[in-house]
């Protein structure tokens, strides 16, 4: 994924963009974000929405915050 993060988003194909967004979302939900929220929303998700408006990450509401079970009482 690091290779994709180093490419301008316009040079990432749809399959790569989808995989990258899923990866970034999963890492955020685990509490280990790889990019800032702003970059995720403004760069990656914006491009995903433009190219694939029916993608599950676009169509399915995501929880606002991740749940870190190790910190739950």
XYZ file of N, CA and C in Angstrom:
219
model
N 0.808 -1.193 0.000
C 0.000 0.000 0.000
C 0.858 1.267 0.000
N 2.042 1.164 0.566
C 2.917 2.339 0.622
C 3.212 2.880 -0.773
N 3.385 1.967 -1.724
C 3.647 2.390 -3.104
C 2.474 3.215 -3.645
N 1.250 2.780 -3.353
C 0.074 3.518 -3.816
C -0.040 4.876 -3.134
N 0.329 4.938 -1.871
C 0.264 6.206 -1.145
C 1.266 7.225 -1.684
N 2.301 6.741 -2.340
C 3.315 7.633 -2.901
C 2.993 8.085 -4.323
N 1.904 7.545 -4.904
C 1.483 7.928 -6.252
C 0.418 9.014 -6.171
N 0.427 9.954 -7.103
C -0.722 10.863 -7.187
C -1.986 10.042 -7.476
N -3.075 10.410 -6.851
C -4.302 9.622 -6.949
C -4.764 9.459 -8.401
N -4.441 10.422 -9.256
C -4.854 10.325 -10.660
C -4.150 9.180 -11.394
N -3.056 8.663 -10.833
C -2.323 7.571 -11.463
C -2.635 6.211 -10.838
N -3.596 6.173 -9.944
C -4.029 4.925 -9.316
C -5.279 4.448 -10.047
N -5.275 3.183 -10.480
C -6.461 2.689 -11.183
C -7.598 2.412 -10.188
N -8.777 2.148 -10.702
C -9.955 1.983 -9.850
C -9.814 0.845 -8.844
N -9.275 -0.271 -9.275
C -9.098 -1.409 -8.367
C -8.124 -1.052 -7.239
N -7.030 -0.411 -7.589
C -6.055 0.013 -6.579
C -6.660 1.036 -5.624
N -7.414 1.979 -6.164
C -8.041 3.006 -5.336
C -9.024 2.381 -4.356
N -9.821 1.447 -4.833
C -10.767 0.753 -3.965
C -10.037 0.020 -2.846
N -9.023 -0.742 -3.202
C -8.251 -1.488 -2.198
C -7.586 -0.551 -1.202
N -7.046 0.543 -1.695
C -6.374 1.506 -0.830
C -7.361 2.146 0.144
N -8.518 2.544 -0.335
C -9.515 3.167 0.546
C -10.007 2.192 1.607
N -10.213 0.949 1.227
C -10.630 -0.065 2.202
C -9.535 -0.256 3.247
N -8.297 -0.358 2.803
C -7.166 -0.500 3.720
C -7.081 0.694 4.673
N -7.139 1.903 4.129
C -7.038 3.105 4.960
C -8.183 3.185 5.961
N -9.377 2.840 5.536
C -10.531 2.845 6.431
C -10.356 1.808 7.539
N -9.922 0.613 7.174
C -9.709 -0.449 8.172
C -8.656 -0.043 9.198
N -7.565 0.538 8.731
C -6.512 0.972 9.655
C -7.025 2.059 10.597
N -7.796 2.973 10.076
C -8.378 4.022 10.919
C -9.279 3.404 11.982
N -10.107 2.459 11.588
C -11.047 1.819 12.523
C -10.303 1.027 13.598
N -9.111 0.525 13.272
C -8.298 -0.201 14.259
C -7.541 0.745 15.181
N -7.591 2.034 14.881
C -6.875 3.004 15.704
C -5.456 3.258 15.258
N -5.134 2.834 14.045
C -3.789 3.034 13.506
C -3.861 3.737 12.146
N -4.338 4.982 12.129
C -4.495 5.668 10.839
C -3.163 5.841 10.117
N -3.223 5.710 8.805
C -2.033 5.815 7.962
C -1.928 7.208 7.340
N -3.065 7.840 7.108
C -3.112 9.204 6.573
C -4.033 10.030 7.470
N -3.966 11.328 7.334
C -4.839 12.195 8.130
C -6.293 12.030 7.682
N -7.211 12.364 8.569
C -8.634 12.334 8.220
C -8.899 13.216 7.003
N -8.271 14.374 6.990
C -8.488 15.312 5.889
C -8.018 14.721 4.563
N -6.835 14.102 4.539
C -6.354 13.474 3.304
C -7.268 12.330 2.888
N -7.690 11.526 3.846
C -8.574 10.409 3.525
C -9.858 10.925 2.886
N -10.478 11.916 3.507
C -11.749 12.444 3.004
C -11.582 13.245 1.716
N -10.626 14.160 1.712
C -10.511 15.117 0.611
C -9.793 14.579 -0.619
N -8.944 13.592 -0.428
C -8.199 13.046 -1.566
C -8.769 11.692 -1.979
N -8.660 10.712 -1.087
C -8.972 9.335 -1.457
C -10.472 9.071 -1.581
N -11.245 9.459 -0.576
C -12.689 9.218 -0.653
C -13.347 10.100 -1.712
N -12.867 11.310 -1.874
C -13.419 12.185 -2.916
C -13.205 11.574 -4.299
N -12.025 11.027 -4.524
C -11.733 10.398 -5.817
C -12.546 9.122 -5.991
N -12.678 8.344 -4.924
C -13.487 7.125 -4.990
C -14.936 7.477 -5.317
N -15.469 8.484 -4.674
C -16.854 8.911 -4.923
C -17.029 9.398 -6.357
N -16.042 10.116 -6.872
C -16.098 10.605 -8.247
C -16.091 9.446 -9.242
N -15.197 8.488 -9.029
C -15.043 7.380 -9.980
C -16.067 6.272 -9.798
N -16.389 5.962 -8.545
C -17.253 4.811 -8.250
C -18.312 5.198 -7.217
N -19.291 5.990 -7.621
C -20.274 6.488 -6.652
C -21.096 5.394 -5.970
N -21.102 4.192 -6.515
C -21.848 3.086 -5.901
C -20.968 2.177 -5.049
N -19.724 2.555 -4.838
C -18.806 1.740 -4.039
C -19.359 1.595 -2.621
N -19.210 0.414 -2.000
C -19.726 0.207 -0.634
C -19.229 1.227 0.394
N -18.000 1.699 0.283
C -17.521 2.712 1.231
C -18.269 4.035 1.072
N -18.778 4.281 -0.115
C -19.549 5.496 -0.366
C -21.002 5.289 0.059
N -21.544 4.136 -0.235
C -22.969 3.872 -0.013
C -23.317 3.481 1.421
N -22.350 2.941 2.162
C -22.609 2.460 3.519
C -22.097 3.471 4.534
N -22.976 3.967 5.394
C -22.502 4.908 6.426
C -21.431 4.262 7.301
N -20.390 5.016 7.567
C -19.294 4.538 8.409
C -19.452 5.131 9.802
N -19.093 4.374 10.842
C -19.159 4.942 12.195
C -18.222 6.141 12.306
N -18.596 7.083 13.137
C -17.796 8.299 13.312
C -16.421 8.009 13.900
N -16.361 7.155 14.911
C -15.105 6.886 15.612
C -14.801 5.400 15.596
N -13.525 5.079 15.705
C -13.143 3.683 15.814
C -13.367 3.225 17.250
N -13.489 1.923 17.430
C -13.648 1.350 18.768
C -12.371 0.614 19.104
N -11.707 1.044 20.139
C -10.494 0.387 20.594
C -10.878 -0.464 21.798
N -11.119 -1.748 21.552
C -11.620 -2.634 22.593
C -10.670 -2.746 23.773
N -9.379 -2.589 23.544
C -8.423 -2.710 24.646
C -8.574 -1.568 25.648
N -9.207 -0.472 25.241
C -9.397 0.662 26.137
C -10.789 0.682 26.760
N -11.625 -0.278 26.391
C -12.970 -0.322 26.950
C -12.928 -0.908 28.353
N -13.772 -0.395 29.239
C -13.807 -0.872 30.625
C -14.883 -1.908 30.770
